Amino acid sequence: MLEKLKNLETAAAEEIFKITDLASLEQMRIKYLGRKGLLSQILKTISSLPKEEKPKIGKVANDCKVKIERLWKERFDQFKETLDQEKDKTLDLTLPGFPIFVGHKHPITQVLEETYQIFAGLGFEIADGPEIEEDFFNFEALNIPKDHPARDMHDTFYITEEILLRTHTSPVQIRTMKSHPPPIRIIAPGKVYRRDADITHTPMFHQVEGLLVDTETSFSDLKGILTVFVHQMFDPETKLRFRPSFFPFTEPSAEVDISCVLCHGTGCRLCSDTGWIEILGAGMVHPKVFESVEYDPQKNIGLAFGMGIERIALLKYGIGDIRLFFENDLRFLSQF
Ligand code: DAH
């Protein structure tokens, strides 16, 4: 028995050092140390030995097991080390990495931020108001009473008779004046809602409202401010035209056209051969509006304007369909 164990140990040691791959090493482990392996077979016969010999043989058998296991482990570690080294060799740190997709701001956000920049340069601060608005702020205080025909233009989403989704950013004028004394110099950007949908209208779109109130200001200031805005947002050569118009909350009122961004005024399909494109509404604050916020119409003069941001973006980037801004098609968005 002792001899058998000694031979097993020698055979295992010789075999181990001839092994050149991990798979054979595993087979060798099963052959010698496995449950039905050579060592187990010898150990099974121990029970049939005379009682006095059992402990001695048992100890030798155990030593033999420990030695084979140690040899096996050493060989295994050697393999592992070479494997790790090979792996290092195949890791080429100079290879280019996988491309990372970097997103960017939505074109509407870009135009909004450019608008803030321009007006910040003219001393305007940003004001805010709710999208779910009261009839009073959206209409009544802006000199648009319940029976006023101007209400038809707004295609309002009503929530209740008195609560609605704001149809324009002009109610922020009222909220700002109600909570702040003059002078005021704000722009109010935000989402507005109208029941309207086609290639130039979406039920939600963005506007930027402007309001300046002081003891001395005039229509020429309005012209100057809007000219600076247009020249910075578009080409500095762009011409402006102030066309008489009507808004209940301004008097006088104007619609502002710019020379066509496509044909520069000679006439094309975009401008319906007029050479001009309308971009915003503006005017001098109506005394009735001052009365509704308890500002003295004798002491205060105000100028106001409001523009649609999608419209500005369409013209700036030459886009034909406003709905593209809201479809989240990356082939479109990634162009900006
Ligand atoms: N609120 C108007 C609209 O949505 C736009 C507008 C026109 C705003 C004239 C103004 C203004 O502040 O003075 O059609």
GROMACS .gro file of C-alpha atoms and ligand atoms in nm:
model
  350
    1MET     CA    1   0.000   0.000   0.000
    2LEU     CA    2   0.277   0.241   0.099
    3GLU     CA    3   0.456   0.162  -0.220
    4LYS     CA    4   0.147   0.215  -0.428
    5LEU     CA    5   0.105   0.561  -0.279
    6LYS     CA    6   0.472   0.648  -0.336
    7ASN     CA    7   0.443   0.537  -0.703
    8LEU     CA    8   0.126   0.737  -0.750
    9GLU     CA    9   0.297   1.050  -0.624
   10THR     CA   10   0.595   1.006  -0.856
   11ALA     CA   11   0.375   0.931  -1.156
   12ALA     CA   12   0.163   1.238  -1.090
   13ALA     CA   13   0.471   1.462  -1.054
   14GLU     CA   14   0.616   1.340  -1.383
   15GLU     CA   15   0.290   1.373  -1.567
   16ILE     CA   16   0.228   1.725  -1.439
   17PHE     CA   17   0.552   1.863  -1.578
   18LYS     CA   18   0.481   1.723  -1.923
   19ILE     CA   19   0.146   1.899  -1.946
   20THR     CA   20   0.140   2.198  -2.183
   21ASP     CA   21  -0.220   2.314  -2.180
   22LEU     CA   22  -0.496   2.387  -1.932
   23ALA     CA   23  -0.737   2.125  -2.064
   24SER     CA   24  -0.488   1.840  -2.009
   25LEU     CA   25  -0.414   1.980  -1.665
   26GLU     CA   26  -0.781   1.953  -1.578
   27GLN     CA   27  -0.794   1.595  -1.710
   28MET     CA   28  -0.491   1.512  -1.499
   29ARG     CA   29  -0.664   1.651  -1.190
   30ILE     CA   30  -0.968   1.431  -1.251
   31LYS     CA   31  -0.747   1.127  -1.317
   32TYR     CA   32  -0.559   1.154  -0.986
   33LEU     CA   33  -0.770   1.360  -0.749
   34GLY     CA   34  -1.126   1.312  -0.885
   35ARG     CA   35  -1.397   1.129  -0.692
   36LYS     CA   36  -1.334   0.813  -0.894
   37GLY     CA   37  -0.965   0.894  -0.944
   38LEU     CA   38  -0.657   0.682  -0.870
   39LEU     CA   39  -0.607   0.820  -0.520
   40SER     CA   40  -0.970   0.756  -0.422
   41GLN     CA   41  -0.937   0.400  -0.545
   42ILE     CA   42  -0.642   0.339  -0.314
   43LEU     CA   43  -0.812   0.511  -0.022
   44LYS     CA   44  -1.116   0.286  -0.056
   45THR     CA   45  -0.905  -0.021   0.026
   46ILE     CA   46  -0.785   0.131   0.356
   47SER     CA   47  -1.099   0.007   0.531
   48SER     CA   48  -0.997  -0.353   0.467
   49LEU     CA   49  -0.656  -0.309   0.635
   50PRO     CA   50  -0.578  -0.439   0.986
   51LYS     CA   51  -0.678  -0.188   1.254
   52GLU     CA   52  -0.317  -0.108   1.369
   53GLU     CA   53  -0.205  -0.013   1.019
   54LYS     CA   54  -0.498   0.216   0.937
   55PRO     CA   55  -0.373   0.542   1.102
   56LYS     CA   56  -0.023   0.518   0.958
   57ILE     CA   57  -0.138   0.443   0.602
   58GLY     CA   58  -0.411   0.703   0.638
   59LYS     CA   59  -0.155   0.972   0.717
   60VAL     CA   60   0.071   0.878   0.426
   61ALA     CA   61  -0.228   0.874   0.193
   62ASN     CA   62  -0.330   1.220   0.307
   63ASP     CA   63   0.025   1.358   0.265
   64CYS     CA   64   0.026   1.211  -0.083
   65LYS     CA   65  -0.301   1.389  -0.165
   66VAL     CA   66  -0.173   1.723  -0.032
   67LYS     CA   67   0.150   1.694  -0.235
   68ILE     CA   68  -0.028   1.614  -0.563
   69GLU     CA   69  -0.271   1.901  -0.502
   70ARG     CA   70   0.017   2.141  -0.440
   71LEU     CA   71   0.201   2.034  -0.756
   72TRP     CA   72  -0.118   2.073  -0.950
   73LYS     CA   73  -0.181   2.423  -0.811
   74GLU     CA   74   0.174   2.537  -0.894
   75ARG     CA   75   0.138   2.422  -1.252
   76PHE     CA   76  -0.204   2.583  -1.275
   77ASP     CA   77  -0.064   2.919  -1.153
   78GLN     CA   78   0.212   2.904  -1.414
   79PHE     CA   79  -0.046   2.859  -1.687
   80LYS     CA   80  -0.257   3.142  -1.555
   81GLU     CA   81   0.038   3.377  -1.551
   82THR     CA   82   0.127   3.310  -1.915
   83LEU     CA   83  -0.240   3.345  -2.012
   84ASP     CA   84  -0.259   3.687  -1.844
   85GLN     CA   85   0.058   3.797  -2.021
   86GLU     CA   86  -0.086   3.693  -2.360
   87LYS     CA   87  -0.402   3.888  -2.283
   88ASP     CA   88  -0.191   4.199  -2.215
   89LYS     CA   89  -0.023   4.152  -2.549
   90THR     CA   90  -0.357   4.152  -2.734
   91LEU     CA   91  -0.469   4.473  -2.560
   92ASP     CA   92  -0.366   4.751  -2.799
   93LEU     CA   93  -0.405   5.083  -2.624
   94THR     CA   94  -0.336   5.278  -2.943
   95LEU     CA   95  -0.653   5.150  -3.116
   96PRO     CA   96  -0.922   5.419  -3.160
   97GLY     CA   97  -1.211   5.383  -2.912
   98PHE     CA   98  -1.575   5.321  -2.996
   99PRO     CA   99  -1.742   5.642  -3.112
  100ILE     CA  100  -1.946   5.810  -2.837
  101PHE     CA  101  -2.270   5.975  -2.951
  102VAL     CA  102  -2.280   6.326  -2.810
  103GLY     CA  103  -2.619   6.495  -2.812
  104HIS     CA  104  -2.678   6.867  -2.838
  105LYS     CA  105  -2.944   7.125  -2.773
  106HIS     CA  106  -3.269   7.120  -2.968
  107PRO     CA  107  -3.278   7.390  -3.240
  108ILE     CA  108  -3.566   7.565  -3.060
  109THR     CA  109  -3.359   7.577  -2.740
  110GLN     CA  110  -3.067   7.715  -2.940
  111VAL     CA  111  -3.280   7.996  -3.086
  112LEU     CA  112  -3.433   8.068  -2.743
  113GLU     CA  113  -3.089   8.094  -2.584
  114GLU     CA  114  -2.964   8.319  -2.863
  115THR     CA  115  -3.271   8.538  -2.804
  116TYR     CA  116  -3.190   8.562  -2.430
  117GLN     CA  117  -2.833   8.662  -2.515
  118ILE     CA  118  -2.941   8.940  -2.748
  119PHE     CA  119  -3.194   9.088  -2.507
  120ALA     CA  120  -2.963   9.046  -2.209
  121GLY     CA  121  -2.722   9.268  -2.402
  122LEU     CA  122  -2.999   9.532  -2.412
  123GLY     CA  123  -3.059   9.510  -2.036
  124PHE     CA  124  -3.368   9.283  -2.037
  125GLU     CA  125  -3.427   9.029  -1.760
  126ILE     CA  126  -3.615   8.701  -1.794
  127ALA     CA  127  -3.964   8.676  -1.640
  128ASP     CA  128  -4.183   8.371  -1.603
  129GLY     CA  129  -4.552   8.284  -1.577
  130PRO     CA  130  -4.775   7.976  -1.568
  131GLU     CA  131  -4.884   7.780  -1.875
  132ILE     CA  132  -5.219   7.704  -1.713
  133GLU     CA  133  -5.356   8.056  -1.689
  134GLU     CA  134  -5.661   8.248  -1.578
  135ASP     CA  135  -5.889   8.412  -1.830
  136PHE     CA  136  -5.820   8.742  -1.652
  137PHE     CA  137  -5.445   8.742  -1.727
  138ASN     CA  138  -5.466   8.584  -2.073
  139PHE     CA  139  -5.748   8.809  -2.200
  140GLU     CA  140  -5.937   9.041  -1.968
  141ALA     CA  141  -5.644   9.243  -1.832
  142LEU     CA  142  -5.499   9.268  -2.183
  143ASN     CA  143  -5.809   9.457  -2.293
  144ILE     CA  144  -5.971   9.153  -2.453
  145PRO     CA  145  -6.311   9.125  -2.281
  146LYS     CA  146  -6.534   8.818  -2.319
  147ASP     CA  147  -6.721   8.940  -2.627
  148HIS     CA  148  -6.413   9.080  -2.805
  149PRO     CA  149  -6.367   8.949  -3.162
  150ALA     CA  150  -5.990   8.913  -3.100
  151ARG     CA  151  -6.071   8.607  -2.886
  152ASP     CA  152  -6.162   8.418  -3.205
  153MET     CA  153  -5.803   8.451  -3.328
  154HIS     CA  154  -5.671   8.262  -3.030
  155ASP     CA  155  -5.832   7.915  -3.070
  156THR     CA  156  -5.815   7.864  -2.696
  157PHE     CA  157  -5.796   7.535  -2.507
  158TYR     CA  158  -6.031   7.596  -2.215
  159ILE     CA  159  -6.003   7.388  -1.897
  160THR     CA  160  -6.297   7.558  -1.726
  161GLU     CA  161  -6.474   7.877  -1.821
  162GLU     CA  162  -6.213   8.081  -1.629
  163ILE     CA  163  -5.903   7.858  -1.661
  164LEU     CA  164  -5.724   7.790  -1.987
  165LEU     CA  165  -5.391   7.702  -2.147
  166ARG     CA  166  -5.231   8.038  -2.219
  167THR     CA  167  -5.259   8.127  -2.588
  168HIS     CA  168  -4.967   8.372  -2.575
  169THR     CA  169  -4.695   8.494  -2.340
  170SER     CA  170  -4.857   8.838  -2.304
  171PRO     CA  171  -5.019   8.743  -1.966
  172VAL     CA  172  -4.667   8.751  -1.820
  173GLN     CA  173  -4.674   9.128  -1.888
  174ILE     CA  174  -4.973   9.155  -1.652
  175ARG     CA  175  -4.826   8.927  -1.386
  176THR     CA  176  -4.495   9.113  -1.388
  177MET     CA  177  -4.650   9.459  -1.365
  178LYS     CA  178  -4.889   9.345  -1.090
  179SER     CA  179  -4.599   9.224  -0.877
  180HIS     CA  180  -4.335   9.486  -0.962
  181PRO     CA  181  -4.346   9.865  -0.971
  182PRO     CA  182  -4.209  10.041  -1.282
  183PRO     CA  183  -3.957  10.065  -1.444
  184ILE     CA  184  -3.979   9.722  -1.611
  185ARG     CA  185  -3.757   9.569  -1.873
  186ILE     CA  186  -3.832   9.198  -1.925
  187ILE     CA  187  -3.859   8.926  -2.180
  188ALA     CA  188  -4.088   8.630  -2.108
  189PRO     CA  189  -4.012   8.312  -2.299
  190GLY     CA  190  -4.231   8.003  -2.282
  191LYS     CA  191  -4.476   7.753  -2.424
  192VAL     CA  192  -4.815   7.861  -2.552
  193TYR     CA  193  -5.111   7.656  -2.677
  194ARG     CA  194  -5.366   7.692  -2.955
  195ARG     CA  195  -5.614   7.458  -3.120
  196ASP     CA  196  -5.443   7.464  -3.454
  197ALA     CA  197  -5.235   7.215  -3.655
  198ASP     CA  198  -5.093   7.228  -4.009
  199ILE     CA  199  -4.752   7.281  -4.170
  200THR     CA  200  -4.712   7.623  -4.010
  201HIS     CA  201  -4.902   7.562  -3.681
  202THR     CA  202  -4.863   7.317  -3.393
  203PRO     CA  203  -5.094   7.301  -3.087
  204MET     CA  204  -4.798   7.394  -2.866
  205PHE     CA  205  -4.527   7.637  -2.967
  206HIS     CA  206  -4.291   7.890  -2.808
  207GLN     CA  207  -4.312   8.264  -2.782
  208VAL     CA  208  -4.093   8.534  -2.640
  209GLU     CA  209  -4.272   8.838  -2.504
  210GLY     CA  210  -4.099   9.169  -2.443
  211LEU     CA  211  -4.208   9.454  -2.217
  212LEU     CA  212  -4.040   9.781  -2.131
  213VAL     CA  213  -4.212  10.036  -1.908
  214ASP     CA  214  -4.059  10.365  -1.803
  215THR     CA  215  -4.145  10.731  -1.770
  216GLU     CA  216  -3.987  10.808  -2.101
  217THR     CA  217  -3.980  10.568  -2.388
  218SER     CA  218  -4.109  10.586  -2.741
  219PHE     CA  219  -4.191  10.402  -3.058
  220SER     CA  220  -3.836  10.476  -3.180
  221ASP     CA  221  -3.700  10.276  -2.884
  222LEU     CA  222  -3.924   9.989  -2.995
  223LYS     CA  223  -3.785  10.017  -3.348
  224GLY     CA  224  -3.429  10.035  -3.220
  225ILE     CA  225  -3.461   9.733  -2.991
  226LEU     CA  226  -3.623   9.517  -3.257
  227THR     CA  227  -3.370   9.624  -3.519
  228VAL     CA  228  -3.082   9.516  -3.294
  229PHE     CA  229  -3.259   9.185  -3.234
  230VAL     CA  230  -3.319   9.115  -3.605
  231HIS     CA  231  -2.967   9.216  -3.707
  232GLN     CA  232  -2.814   8.984  -3.448
  233MET     CA  233  -3.050   8.690  -3.504
  234PHE     CA  234  -3.038   8.712  -3.885
  235ASP     CA  235  -2.807   8.884  -4.132
  236PRO     CA  236  -2.702   9.238  -4.019
  237GLU     CA  237  -2.810   9.359  -4.364
  238THR     CA  238  -3.172   9.249  -4.303
  239LYS     CA  239  -3.427   9.528  -4.349
  240LEU     CA  240  -3.723   9.583  -4.116
  241ARG     CA  241  -4.067   9.716  -4.200
  242PHE     CA  242  -4.319   9.828  -3.935
  243ARG     CA  243  -4.668   9.778  -4.075
  244PRO     CA  244  -4.970   9.932  -3.895
  245SER     CA  245  -5.178   9.659  -3.731
  246PHE     CA  246  -5.412   9.598  -3.441
  247PHE     CA  247  -5.372   9.431  -3.101
  248PRO     CA  248  -5.616   9.513  -2.820
  249PHE     CA  249  -5.330   9.558  -2.569
  250THR     CA  250  -5.119   9.805  -2.770
  251GLU     CA  251  -5.189  10.141  -2.931
  252PRO     CA  252  -5.046  10.208  -3.182
  253SER     CA  253  -4.977   9.848  -3.291
  254ALA     CA  254  -4.753   9.716  -3.562
  255GLU     CA  255  -4.658   9.396  -3.730
  256VAL     CA  256  -4.290   9.374  -3.811
  257ASP     CA  257  -4.172   9.228  -4.139
  258ILE     CA  258  -3.814   9.150  -4.236
  259SER     CA  259  -3.672   9.140  -4.587
  260CYS     CA  260  -3.708   8.784  -4.715
  261VAL     CA  261  -3.431   8.558  -4.581
  262LEU     CA  262  -3.432   8.361  -4.907
  263CYS     CA  263  -3.450   8.620  -5.190
  264HIS     CA  264  -3.342   8.926  -4.984
  265GLY     CA  265  -3.638   9.124  -5.113
  266THR     CA  266  -3.657   9.045  -5.483
  267GLY     CA  267  -3.956   8.814  -5.441
  268CYS     CA  268  -3.985   8.435  -5.419
  269ARG     CA  269  -4.220   8.156  -5.315
  270LEU     CA  270  -4.133   8.186  -4.944
  271CYS     CA  271  -4.240   8.552  -4.928
  272SER     CA  272  -4.524   8.511  -5.182
  273ASP     CA  273  -4.335   8.748  -5.413
  274THR     CA  274  -4.366   9.038  -5.169
  275GLY     CA  275  -4.000   9.043  -5.060
  276TRP     CA  276  -4.116   9.064  -4.694
  277ILE     CA  277  -4.182   8.812  -4.418
  278GLU     CA  278  -4.378   8.883  -4.100
  279ILE     CA  279  -4.196   8.787  -3.782
  280LEU     CA  280  -4.359   8.955  -3.484
  281GLY     CA  281  -4.624   9.180  -3.332
  282ALA     CA  282  -4.546   9.492  -3.131
  283GLY     CA  283  -4.675   9.824  -3.010
  284MET     CA  284  -4.703  10.078  -2.732
  285VAL     CA  285  -4.878   9.950  -2.418
  286HIS     CA  286  -5.248  10.045  -2.417
  287PRO     CA  287  -5.361  10.271  -2.127
  288LYS     CA  288  -5.634  10.016  -2.045
  289VAL     CA  289  -5.361   9.760  -1.974
  290PHE     CA  290  -5.189  10.000  -1.734
  291GLU     CA  291  -5.522  10.059  -1.561
  292SER     CA  292  -5.576   9.686  -1.508
  293VAL     CA  293  -5.242   9.658  -1.324
  294GLU     CA  294  -5.288   9.988  -1.141
  295TYR     CA  295  -5.006  10.169  -1.316
  296ASP     CA  296  -5.075  10.537  -1.384
  297PRO     CA  297  -5.123  10.575  -1.764
  298GLN     CA  298  -5.032  10.944  -1.734
  299LYS     CA  299  -4.689  10.868  -1.585
  300ASN     CA  300  -4.589  10.547  -1.760
  301ILE     CA  301  -4.509  10.466  -2.119
  302GLY     CA  302  -4.457  10.112  -2.231
  303LEU     CA  303  -4.347   9.924  -2.538
  304ALA     CA  304  -4.420   9.557  -2.597
  305PHE     CA  305  -4.358   9.288  -2.853
  306GLY     CA  306  -4.422   8.920  -2.900
  307MET     CA  307  -4.277   8.666  -3.139
  308GLY     CA  308  -4.305   8.296  -3.223
  309ILE     CA  309  -3.976   8.115  -3.177
  310GLU     CA  310  -4.053   7.828  -3.416
  311ARG     CA  311  -4.118   8.084  -3.687
  312ILE     CA  312  -3.783   8.253  -3.623
  313ALA     CA  313  -3.610   7.912  -3.629
  314LEU     CA  314  -3.782   7.810  -3.955
  315LEU     CA  315  -3.659   8.128  -4.121
  316LYS     CA  316  -3.313   8.120  -3.967
  317TYR     CA  317  -3.244   7.761  -4.073
  318GLY     CA  318  -3.460   7.750  -4.388
  319ILE     CA  319  -3.692   7.472  -4.267
  320GLY     CA  320  -4.019   7.409  -4.455
  321ASP     CA  321  -4.237   7.236  -4.194
  322ILE     CA  322  -4.280   7.340  -3.829
  323ARG     CA  323  -4.384   6.984  -3.728
  324LEU     CA  324  -4.025   6.865  -3.779
  325PHE     CA  325  -3.933   7.040  -3.453
  326PHE     CA  326  -4.157   6.807  -3.254
  327GLU     CA  327  -4.114   6.470  -3.424
  328ASN     CA  328  -3.777   6.399  -3.259
  329ASP     CA  329  -3.631   6.251  -3.577
  330LEU     CA  330  -3.254   6.239  -3.515
  331ARG     CA  331  -3.183   6.268  -3.889
  332PHE     CA  332  -3.339   6.615  -3.867
  333LEU     CA  333  -3.222   6.719  -3.521
  334SER     CA  334  -2.859   6.620  -3.570
  335GLN     CA  335  -2.823   6.881  -3.845
  336PHE     CA  336  -2.821   7.173  -3.600
  337DAH     N1  337  -4.958   8.821  -2.807
  337DAH     C1  338  -4.960   8.840  -2.949
  337DAH     C2  339  -4.993   8.708  -3.018
  337DAH     O1  340  -4.974   8.607  -2.964
  337DAH     C3  341  -4.827   8.890  -2.997
  337DAH     C4  342  -4.801   9.030  -2.951
  337DAH     C5  343  -4.834   9.136  -3.030
  337DAH     C6  344  -4.742   9.055  -2.830
  337DAH     C7  345  -4.810   9.266  -2.993
  337DAH     C8  346  -4.716   9.184  -2.788
  337DAH     C9  347  -4.753   9.290  -2.873
  337DAH     O2  348  -4.662   9.214  -2.674
  337DAH     O3  349  -4.728   9.418  -2.833
  337DAH     O4  350  -5.035   8.712  -3.130
   0.00000   0.00000   0.00000
